[in-house]
Amino acid sequence: MVVYEPMQYRIQLKLLLSLFVLFNLSVVFLACDADTSAETEEQAESDEDTTTTSESDDDDPSTNSETDDEDDTRRENEDDKGEDEMTNNPAVGGDDNTGDDNGGDENSTDDQQQASADSGTMGGPCACDTDCESALGNPGLCVYGVCMQLSSNQSCTAGSQDGCAAGSRCWDAVCWPDCDTVSCSGTCDGDGSCVPTEETAAECDHTCSQVCPAPEAPPCESDADCSNGLVCHDSGNCVQEIAPMPNIARPTCDNLPSFECEGGEAYCSELIPFEPIRGPGYWNYPLNGETEADQYRSYARRDLVLLIKYASAFVDCYGADFPGNGGELGLGDMSEANGDIPGTRENQPGHPEGTHVDGHDMDIAYYQTNTANNILRSVCDHVDNGQDQYHCVAPPNTFDVWRTALFFGALHDSPQLRVIGVDGQIGPLVESAFNDLCEAGWLSGSACFQPALAYEVTNQNYGWYYFHHHHFHVSITGSVGGFSMIPTGLPRDFILPPKTLIRPSLPAIDPRASWSL
């Protein structure tokens, strides 16, 4: 029986919601503007709060500055990005919620709150987004069974009232109701916010709420319980079958560089060049118009640089005897020195607006087999009937799943990891490798129970489907602190909630098609 710790639950929800918000918020408020102006006149007459129902993702796609992962398809001169997707976390104070805090009197309090909460009001129970009232033009949002609202300030200060109605505070552009001003249907966390519980989440309908989990697939006991060609792993999960894990003893690696950045947010968020250009397990080679002397597309936050250097050294040591190329992993686009999208200096930004900015994101090659090196190149067939499809159209044929999974596992050691975006033919392979590596003790932590992996097997318009056949995308949150990113046992859908993002059709010519890889 999984115990959902209230504080951890809220942390992950706030992490998740900036993924949702990054995709949808700018579009939502464009849709709401017209309604809001009309409501203002009505409000002046009635002196009552008005409610506005708005679609989250159905405006002009060109206004969606952040689709899922940088490698989203855009128009000419734009690159990818599937950001986020995942989300910024606020650092939360206190450690008054532990695994033992969910019993006894607290449950009684929660039951009373549930019974007295008013459906549709802030903090009240809900099943759909339309169940939740709006205020100040802020659309209602059903967050795992608890009514909240989107903030009008996309860049709100965590814990402030920026863009929120009285009685709520903003984290990652979502207004979280204050427990002391609402009748909370969930429970109260260490910040005094009304947050969902396992019970409220069970009442949330993923078909009409954009931040609710789809039902989890039941565990398998045999291959017959799995579909779509998957097999039943010893862990009870249906996974894609891969070659057996290399029969190698796990080495001792005591001299890995630290991924932890000490010095505070200002220091850790500073954009620095990724130097030296070569180090243990990585190669920041020039590409997309860069030269050895001018790697203007290779600036990242200090904490992201540290994390990538750590993960590269991790694989360089632990994966030294794995089959495949081994050697250095190629690093791709990051940000420009001033935080701009790579290519902006040349008036050719290579990614969609709002992505690859301020050093939070990085494109990185996959580890490969039977190639000369591990630079950014396709690891699968991506052409069908002579037409480039910009994604894998067949299982990868030069993809080193074991080293790549080790790298991804090392990234999960940082609580700032937000998302790793991969191709839809690669994601299931990595998940299968995670199962084996975790079972064998090579990996531990959130990579084993809730990997921050995003991919689309079919195009569901989340933004991860295209342009991840030649690299994966890493994004981190800007928060620095000692919080746990993902609590044990939350459903996999928690990372990538259902949504109806409208994206432009694939451009006939995309700048990435001519990359010199």
Coordinates of C-alpha atoms in Angstrom, one line a residue:
M1 CA 0.0 0.0 0.0
V2 CA 1.6 3.2 -1.1
V3 CA 1.4 6.1 1.4
Y4 CA 1.0 9.5 -0.3
E5 CA 2.9 12.0 1.8
P6 CA 1.0 15.4 1.5
M7 CA 4.1 17.5 1.2
Q8 CA 5.8 15.2 -1.4
Y9 CA 2.5 14.9 -3.3
R10 CA 2.3 18.7 -3.6
I11 CA 5.9 19.0 -4.6
Q12 CA 5.4 16.6 -7.5
L13 CA 2.2 18.3 -8.4
K14 CA 3.8 21.7 -8.5
L15 CA 6.6 20.1 -10.6
L16 CA 4.0 18.6 -13.0
L17 CA 1.9 21.7 -13.3
S18 CA 4.6 23.8 -14.8
L19 CA 4.8 21.2 -17.6
F20 CA 1.1 21.7 -18.2
V21 CA 1.3 25.4 -17.8
L22 CA 4.3 25.8 -20.1
F23 CA 2.3 24.1 -22.9
N24 CA -1.0 25.7 -22.2
L25 CA -1.0 28.9 -20.2
S26 CA -0.2 31.4 -22.9
V27 CA -2.9 29.9 -25.1
V28 CA -5.4 29.8 -22.3
F29 CA -5.2 33.5 -21.6
L30 CA -5.4 34.4 -25.2
A31 CA -8.6 32.5 -25.3
C32 CA -9.8 34.1 -22.1
D33 CA -9.0 37.7 -23.0
A34 CA -12.2 38.3 -24.9
D35 CA -14.3 36.5 -22.3
T36 CA -12.7 38.5 -19.5
S37 CA -13.5 41.9 -21.1
A38 CA -17.1 40.9 -21.5
E39 CA -17.2 39.6 -17.9
T40 CA -15.7 42.9 -16.6
E41 CA -18.8 44.8 -17.8
E42 CA -21.1 42.2 -16.2
Q43 CA -19.1 42.3 -13.0
A44 CA -19.5 46.0 -12.7
E45 CA -23.3 45.5 -12.8
S46 CA -23.5 42.5 -10.5
D47 CA -20.5 43.0 -8.2
E48 CA -20.1 39.3 -8.2
D49 CA -17.3 37.1 -9.3
T50 CA -17.8 35.8 -12.7
T51 CA -16.8 32.4 -14.0
T52 CA -15.1 31.8 -17.3
T53 CA -14.8 28.5 -19.0
S54 CA -11.9 28.4 -21.5
E55 CA -10.2 25.8 -23.6
S56 CA -6.7 25.1 -22.6
D57 CA -5.0 24.4 -25.9
D58 CA -7.1 25.4 -28.8
D59 CA -5.8 28.8 -29.8
D60 CA -3.5 29.7 -32.6
P61 CA -0.6 27.2 -32.3
S62 CA 1.9 29.9 -33.0
T63 CA 1.2 31.4 -29.6
N64 CA 2.3 28.2 -27.9
S65 CA 5.8 29.2 -27.0
E66 CA 6.5 25.9 -25.3
T67 CA 5.5 22.6 -26.7
D68 CA 6.9 19.4 -25.3
D69 CA 10.6 19.4 -25.5
E70 CA 12.6 21.5 -27.6
D71 CA 12.4 19.1 -30.4
D72 CA 8.9 19.9 -31.3
T73 CA 8.4 20.8 -34.8
R74 CA 7.9 24.3 -35.6
R75 CA 8.3 26.4 -38.6
E76 CA 11.5 27.4 -40.5
N77 CA 14.3 28.6 -38.2
E78 CA 12.7 26.9 -35.2
D79 CA 13.9 23.8 -33.5
D80 CA 12.6 21.5 -31.0
K81 CA 11.6 21.4 -27.5
G82 CA 9.2 19.6 -25.6
E83 CA 9.7 21.3 -22.5
D84 CA 8.4 20.8 -20.5
E85 CA 7.2 19.7 -19.9
M86 CA 7.9 19.0 -16.7
T87 CA 8.1 21.8 -14.3
N88 CA 9.6 24.1 -11.8
N89 CA 9.4 23.1 -8.2
P90 CA 9.2 25.4 -5.3
A91 CA 11.6 24.6 -2.5
V92 CA 9.3 23.6 0.4
G93 CA 10.0 24.4 3.9
G94 CA 9.9 22.2 7.0
D95 CA 9.9 18.4 7.3
D96 CA 6.8 18.0 9.3
N97 CA 5.3 15.5 6.9
T98 CA 6.8 12.0 7.0
G99 CA 5.6 8.6 6.0
D100 CA 4.1 8.2 9.4
D101 CA 2.1 11.4 9.3
N102 CA -0.9 10.0 7.3
G103 CA -2.6 8.1 10.0
G104 CA -4.8 8.7 13.0
D105 CA -5.9 12.3 13.8
E106 CA -4.8 13.7 10.5
N107 CA -7.0 11.4 8.6
S108 CA -9.9 12.4 10.8
T109 CA -9.2 16.0 10.0
D110 CA -9.0 15.2 6.3
D111 CA -12.4 13.5 6.4
Q112 CA -14.0 16.5 8.0
Q113 CA -12.5 18.8 5.4
Q114 CA -13.7 16.5 2.6
A115 CA -17.2 16.5 4.0
S116 CA -17.4 20.2 4.5
A117 CA -15.7 21.4 1.3
D118 CA -18.0 23.0 -1.3
S119 CA -17.8 21.5 -4.7
G120 CA -16.6 23.9 -7.4
T121 CA -15.0 26.4 -5.0
M122 CA -11.3 26.8 -4.5
G123 CA -10.1 23.8 -2.5
G124 CA -13.4 21.9 -3.1
P125 CA -13.7 18.5 -4.7
C126 CA -13.9 18.2 -8.5
A127 CA -13.8 15.6 -11.3
C128 CA -13.5 18.0 -14.3
D129 CA -11.9 21.4 -15.0
T130 CA -15.4 22.7 -15.7
D131 CA -16.4 21.9 -12.1
C132 CA -14.1 24.6 -10.8
E133 CA -15.0 28.2 -10.6
S134 CA -13.0 31.0 -12.2
A135 CA -12.0 34.3 -10.5
L136 CA -10.4 37.5 -11.9
G137 CA -10.5 35.8 -15.3
N138 CA -8.3 33.0 -14.1
P139 CA -9.7 29.7 -15.4
G140 CA -10.6 26.9 -13.0
L141 CA -8.5 23.8 -12.9
C142 CA -9.2 20.4 -11.4
V143 CA -5.8 19.3 -9.9
Y144 CA -6.1 15.6 -9.0
G145 CA -9.6 16.1 -7.6
V146 CA -9.1 19.6 -5.9
C147 CA -10.2 22.8 -7.5
M148 CA -7.6 25.4 -8.2
Q149 CA -7.0 28.2 -10.8
L150 CA -4.4 29.2 -13.3
S151 CA -2.5 32.4 -12.4
S152 CA -2.5 35.4 -14.7
N153 CA 1.2 35.7 -14.1
Q154 CA 3.2 33.0 -15.8
S155 CA 6.4 34.0 -14.0
C156 CA 5.0 34.3 -10.6
T157 CA 7.3 34.2 -7.5
A158 CA 6.8 30.9 -5.7
G159 CA 4.5 31.4 -2.7
S160 CA 3.4 34.9 -3.7
Q161 CA -0.1 36.1 -4.6
D162 CA 1.1 37.1 -8.1
G163 CA -1.8 36.8 -10.5
C164 CA -4.0 34.9 -7.9
A165 CA -7.2 35.8 -6.1
A166 CA -7.2 36.5 -2.4
G167 CA -6.9 33.3 -0.4
S168 CA -4.5 31.6 -2.8
R169 CA -0.8 31.7 -3.6
C170 CA 1.1 31.0 -6.8
W171 CA 3.5 28.2 -7.6
D172 CA 4.5 27.6 -11.3
A173 CA 1.6 29.7 -12.6
V174 CA -1.1 27.8 -10.6
C175 CA -3.0 29.3 -7.7
W176 CA -3.0 27.0 -4.8
P177 CA -5.7 27.7 -2.2
D178 CA -4.7 28.5 1.3
C179 CA -6.1 26.1 3.9
D180 CA -6.9 28.9 6.3
T181 CA -9.3 30.5 3.8
V182 CA -11.0 27.5 2.1
S183 CA -12.7 24.4 3.1
C184 CA -10.1 21.9 1.8
S185 CA -11.2 18.7 0.3
G186 CA -7.7 17.3 0.3
T187 CA -5.1 18.0 3.0
C188 CA -2.8 20.8 4.0
D189 CA 0.9 20.7 3.4
G190 CA 3.8 22.4 5.1
D191 CA 3.2 25.7 3.1
G192 CA -0.4 25.8 4.3
S193 CA -1.7 25.0 0.9
C194 CA -4.7 22.8 0.2
V195 CA -3.3 19.9 -1.8
P196 CA -4.7 16.6 -3.3
T197 CA -4.6 13.2 -1.7
E198 CA -4.8 9.7 -3.0
E199 CA -8.5 9.8 -2.3
T200 CA -9.2 13.0 -4.2
A201 CA -7.1 11.8 -7.1
A202 CA -9.3 8.8 -7.4
E203 CA -12.3 11.0 -8.1
C204 CA -10.6 13.0 -10.8
D205 CA -11.6 12.2 -14.4
H206 CA -8.7 12.3 -16.8
T207 CA -11.1 12.7 -19.8
C208 CA -12.2 16.1 -18.7
S209 CA -9.4 17.4 -16.5
Q210 CA -6.0 18.2 -17.9
V211 CA -4.1 17.4 -14.7
C212 CA -5.6 14.1 -13.7
P213 CA -4.0 10.6 -14.1
A214 CA -5.3 8.1 -16.6
P215 CA -6.0 4.7 -15.0
E216 CA -2.9 2.6 -14.4
A217 CA -2.5 -0.6 -16.2
P218 CA -2.8 -3.6 -13.8
P219 CA 0.4 -5.5 -13.0
C220 CA 1.1 -8.5 -15.2
E221 CA 1.7 -12.1 -14.1
S222 CA 2.5 -13.5 -17.5
D223 CA 3.1 -12.3 -21.1
A224 CA -0.5 -13.0 -21.8
D225 CA -1.5 -10.1 -19.6
C226 CA 0.5 -7.7 -21.8
S227 CA -0.5 -6.2 -25.2
N228 CA 1.1 -4.5 -28.2
G229 CA 4.0 -7.0 -28.2
L230 CA 5.1 -6.2 -24.7
V231 CA 6.3 -8.9 -22.3
C232 CA 5.8 -9.3 -18.5
H233 CA 9.0 -8.3 -16.6
D234 CA 9.9 -9.9 -13.3
S235 CA 8.9 -6.5 -11.7
G236 CA 5.3 -7.0 -12.8
N237 CA 5.4 -4.3 -15.5
C238 CA 4.7 -4.9 -19.2
V239 CA 7.8 -3.8 -21.0
Q240 CA 9.4 -4.1 -24.5
E241 CA 11.7 -7.0 -24.7
I242 CA 15.3 -6.2 -25.1
A243 CA 18.5 -8.2 -25.1
P244 CA 19.7 -9.5 -21.7
M245 CA 21.6 -7.1 -19.5
P246 CA 25.3 -7.5 -19.9
N247 CA 26.7 -10.0 -17.4
I248 CA 29.2 -7.7 -15.8
A249 CA 30.0 -7.0 -12.2
R250 CA 29.2 -3.5 -11.1
P251 CA 32.5 -1.7 -10.7
T252 CA 33.4 0.7 -7.8
C253 CA 33.3 4.3 -8.9
D254 CA 34.4 6.5 -5.9
N255 CA 35.7 9.5 -7.7
L256 CA 32.7 10.9 -9.6
P257 CA 32.3 14.7 -9.8
S258 CA 29.5 16.1 -7.7
F259 CA 26.3 17.3 -9.4
E260 CA 25.3 19.4 -6.4
C261 CA 25.7 23.1 -6.9
E262 CA 26.6 25.0 -3.7
G263 CA 26.3 28.7 -3.5
G264 CA 22.7 29.6 -3.9
E265 CA 20.3 30.3 -6.8
A266 CA 22.2 33.3 -8.2
Y267 CA 25.4 31.4 -8.4
C268 CA 23.9 28.1 -9.6
S269 CA 21.7 29.8 -12.2
E270 CA 24.5 31.7 -13.8
L271 CA 25.0 30.9 -17.5
I272 CA 28.5 29.6 -18.1
P273 CA 30.2 28.1 -21.2
F274 CA 30.3 24.3 -21.2
E275 CA 34.0 23.9 -20.7
P276 CA 36.3 22.2 -21.0
I277 CA 34.9 21.1 -24.3
R278 CA 36.1 17.6 -23.5
G279 CA 36.0 15.8 -20.2
P280 CA 35.3 12.4 -18.7
G281 CA 32.7 10.8 -20.9
Y282 CA 31.6 13.9 -22.9
W283 CA 32.5 16.0 -25.9
N284 CA 31.0 19.4 -26.5
Y285 CA 31.9 19.5 -30.1
P286 CA 30.9 22.5 -32.4
L287 CA 27.8 22.1 -34.5
N288 CA 25.1 24.2 -36.2
G289 CA 27.5 26.9 -37.2
E290 CA 29.7 26.9 -34.2
T291 CA 33.5 26.7 -34.4
E292 CA 36.0 25.5 -31.8
A293 CA 36.8 29.1 -31.0
D294 CA 33.1 30.2 -31.0
Q295 CA 30.8 27.8 -29.3
Y296 CA 28.1 30.5 -28.9
R297 CA 25.3 27.9 -28.6
S298 CA 26.8 26.1 -25.7
Y299 CA 26.0 28.1 -22.5
A300 CA 24.0 26.5 -19.7
R301 CA 23.1 27.1 -16.1
R302 CA 26.0 26.1 -13.8
D303 CA 23.8 23.4 -12.1
L304 CA 23.0 21.8 -15.4
V305 CA 26.6 21.8 -16.5
L306 CA 27.5 20.0 -13.2
L307 CA 24.7 17.5 -13.7
I308 CA 25.8 16.6 -17.3
K309 CA 29.4 16.2 -16.3
Y310 CA 28.4 14.0 -13.4
A311 CA 26.2 11.7 -15.6
S312 CA 28.8 11.5 -18.3
A313 CA 31.5 10.5 -15.8
F314 CA 29.0 8.0 -14.2
V315 CA 28.6 6.2 -17.5
D316 CA 32.3 6.5 -18.3
C317 CA 33.0 4.5 -15.2
Y318 CA 30.1 2.2 -14.6
G319 CA 29.5 1.5 -18.2
A320 CA 33.1 1.1 -19.2
D321 CA 32.8 -2.6 -20.0
F322 CA 29.3 -2.5 -21.6
P323 CA 29.0 -3.4 -25.3
G324 CA 28.7 -0.6 -27.8
N325 CA 30.9 2.3 -28.8
G326 CA 31.7 3.6 -25.3
G327 CA 33.7 6.8 -25.3
E328 CA 32.5 10.4 -25.2
L329 CA 28.9 11.5 -25.5
G330 CA 28.2 14.4 -27.9
L331 CA 26.6 17.5 -26.5
G332 CA 24.3 19.6 -28.7
D333 CA 22.4 22.9 -28.4
M334 CA 22.0 24.6 -25.0
S335 CA 21.5 28.4 -24.9
E336 CA 23.4 31.5 -25.9
A337 CA 25.5 33.5 -23.4
N338 CA 22.7 35.9 -22.7
G339 CA 20.1 33.2 -22.3
D340 CA 18.7 33.5 -25.8
I341 CA 17.6 30.6 -28.0
P342 CA 20.6 29.2 -29.9
G343 CA 20.9 30.8 -33.3
T344 CA 19.3 34.1 -32.2
R345 CA 22.6 35.8 -32.6
E346 CA 22.5 35.0 -36.3
N347 CA 18.8 35.9 -36.6
Q348 CA 18.0 32.2 -37.0
P349 CA 16.7 30.9 -33.6
G350 CA 16.9 27.2 -33.8
H351 CA 14.1 26.4 -31.4
P352 CA 10.5 27.5 -30.7
E353 CA 10.0 30.7 -28.8
G354 CA 10.4 30.2 -25.1
T355 CA 12.5 27.1 -25.3
H356 CA 16.2 26.6 -24.8
V357 CA 16.3 29.9 -22.9
D358 CA 18.2 30.8 -19.8
G359 CA 20.3 27.6 -19.8
H360 CA 17.7 25.1 -18.5
D361 CA 17.8 22.8 -21.5
M362 CA 20.3 20.7 -23.5
D363 CA 20.2 18.4 -26.5
I364 CA 22.4 15.4 -26.2
A365 CA 23.2 12.5 -28.5
Y366 CA 22.3 8.9 -27.7
Y367 CA 25.0 6.4 -26.9
Q368 CA 25.4 4.3 -30.0
T369 CA 26.6 1.0 -31.4
N370 CA 28.5 0.3 -34.7
T371 CA 29.1 4.0 -35.4
A372 CA 32.3 6.0 -35.4
N373 CA 31.4 7.9 -32.2
N374 CA 28.5 9.2 -30.1
I375 CA 27.7 12.5 -31.8
L376 CA 24.1 13.7 -32.6
R377 CA 22.9 11.4 -35.4
S378 CA 19.8 9.3 -36.0
V379 CA 19.9 5.9 -34.3
C380 CA 17.0 4.5 -36.4
D381 CA 15.4 4.5 -39.8
H382 CA 13.4 7.7 -40.2
V383 CA 12.5 7.7 -43.9
D384 CA 9.3 6.2 -45.3
N385 CA 8.6 6.1 -49.0
G386 CA 11.5 8.5 -49.6
Q387 CA 10.1 11.1 -47.2
D388 CA 11.8 12.0 -44.0
Q389 CA 9.3 11.4 -41.1
Y390 CA 11.4 13.2 -38.5
H391 CA 11.0 10.3 -36.0
C392 CA 11.9 6.6 -35.8
V393 CA 9.7 4.6 -38.2
A394 CA 11.4 1.3 -37.1
P395 CA 13.1 0.0 -34.0
P396 CA 16.5 1.7 -33.4
N397 CA 19.4 -0.2 -35.0
T398 CA 22.4 1.7 -33.6
F399 CA 21.1 2.6 -30.2
D400 CA 23.1 1.7 -27.1
V401 CA 20.2 1.2 -24.6
W402 CA 22.4 0.2 -21.6
R403 CA 24.7 3.2 -21.6
T404 CA 21.8 5.5 -22.4
A405 CA 19.8 4.1 -19.5
L406 CA 22.7 4.5 -17.2
F407 CA 23.1 8.1 -18.2
F408 CA 19.4 8.7 -17.6
G409 CA 19.5 7.0 -14.3
A410 CA 22.4 9.3 -13.2
L411 CA 20.4 12.3 -14.2
H412 CA 17.7 11.2 -11.8
D413 CA 20.1 11.6 -8.9
S414 CA 19.4 15.3 -9.1
P415 CA 16.1 16.6 -7.6
Q416 CA 16.2 19.3 -10.2
L417 CA 15.6 17.0 -13.2
R418 CA 12.4 18.0 -14.8
V419 CA 12.1 15.8 -17.9
I420 CA 14.0 13.7 -20.4
G421 CA 12.4 13.6 -23.9
V422 CA 13.1 10.8 -26.3
D423 CA 11.7 9.2 -29.4
G424 CA 8.6 6.9 -29.1
Q425 CA 10.6 3.9 -30.3
I426 CA 13.3 4.6 -27.7
G427 CA 11.3 5.3 -24.6
P428 CA 10.0 1.7 -24.0
L429 CA 13.5 0.3 -24.5
V430 CA 14.9 2.6 -21.8
E431 CA 12.1 1.7 -19.4
S432 CA 12.8 -2.0 -19.9
A433 CA 16.5 -1.3 -19.3
F434 CA 15.6 0.6 -16.2
N435 CA 13.7 -2.4 -14.8
D436 CA 16.8 -4.6 -15.3
L437 CA 19.3 -2.1 -14.0
C438 CA 17.3 -1.3 -10.9
E439 CA 16.6 -5.0 -10.2
A440 CA 20.3 -5.7 -10.5
G441 CA 21.3 -2.8 -8.2
W442 CA 23.0 -0.7 -10.8
L443 CA 20.4 2.1 -10.4
S444 CA 18.3 3.3 -7.5
G445 CA 16.0 6.1 -6.6
S446 CA 13.3 7.8 -8.8
A447 CA 14.7 6.2 -12.0
C448 CA 13.4 2.9 -10.6
F449 CA 9.9 3.9 -9.4
Q450 CA 9.0 7.0 -11.4
P451 CA 11.3 7.9 -14.3
A452 CA 11.0 11.4 -15.7
L453 CA 10.8 10.1 -19.2
A454 CA 8.6 11.6 -21.9
Y455 CA 7.8 10.1 -25.3
E456 CA 5.0 9.4 -27.7
V457 CA 4.6 6.1 -29.4
T458 CA 1.9 7.7 -31.6
N459 CA 1.5 11.4 -32.2
Q460 CA -0.7 12.6 -29.4
N461 CA 0.3 16.2 -29.8
Y462 CA 2.3 16.4 -26.6
G463 CA 5.2 17.6 -28.6
W464 CA 7.6 14.7 -28.1
Y465 CA 6.8 12.8 -31.3
Y466 CA 9.1 14.5 -33.7
F467 CA 12.9 15.2 -33.8
H468 CA 14.1 12.9 -31.1
H469 CA 15.5 10.2 -33.3
H470 CA 18.9 11.8 -33.3
H471 CA 19.1 13.2 -29.7
F472 CA 17.3 13.4 -26.4
H473 CA 16.4 16.5 -24.6
V474 CA 17.2 17.2 -20.9
S475 CA 15.5 20.0 -18.9
I476 CA 15.9 21.0 -15.3
T477 CA 14.0 23.2 -12.9
G478 CA 15.6 26.3 -11.6
S479 CA 14.9 25.5 -8.0
V480 CA 17.7 24.8 -5.7
G481 CA 17.0 22.9 -2.5
G482 CA 16.7 19.7 -0.7
F483 CA 13.3 18.5 -1.8
S484 CA 12.5 15.1 -3.3
M485 CA 11.4 15.4 -6.8
I486 CA 9.1 12.4 -7.2
P487 CA 7.5 10.4 -4.4
T488 CA 7.3 6.7 -4.6
G489 CA 4.2 5.1 -6.1
L490 CA 2.7 8.0 -8.1
P491 CA 1.3 6.8 -11.4
R492 CA 3.5 7.2 -14.5
D493 CA 0.9 9.4 -16.1
F494 CA 1.7 11.9 -13.4
I495 CA 4.6 13.1 -15.4
L496 CA 2.8 13.6 -18.7
P497 CA -0.9 14.4 -18.0
P498 CA -3.5 14.2 -20.7
K499 CA -4.0 17.4 -22.7
T500 CA -5.2 18.6 -26.1
L501 CA -2.3 20.6 -27.3
I502 CA -2.8 21.9 -30.8
R503 CA 0.4 22.0 -32.8
P504 CA 1.2 23.1 -36.3
S505 CA 1.6 20.4 -38.9
L506 CA 5.2 19.3 -39.6
P507 CA 6.9 21.9 -41.9
A508 CA 7.8 20.8 -45.3
I509 CA 11.4 22.0 -44.6
D510 CA 12.8 22.0 -41.1
P511 CA 16.3 23.5 -40.3
R512 CA 17.2 20.3 -38.4
A513 CA 16.9 18.3 -41.6
S514 CA 20.1 19.9 -42.8
W515 CA 22.1 19.6 -39.6
S516 CA 25.7 18.6 -40.2
L517 CA 25.9 15.6 -37.9

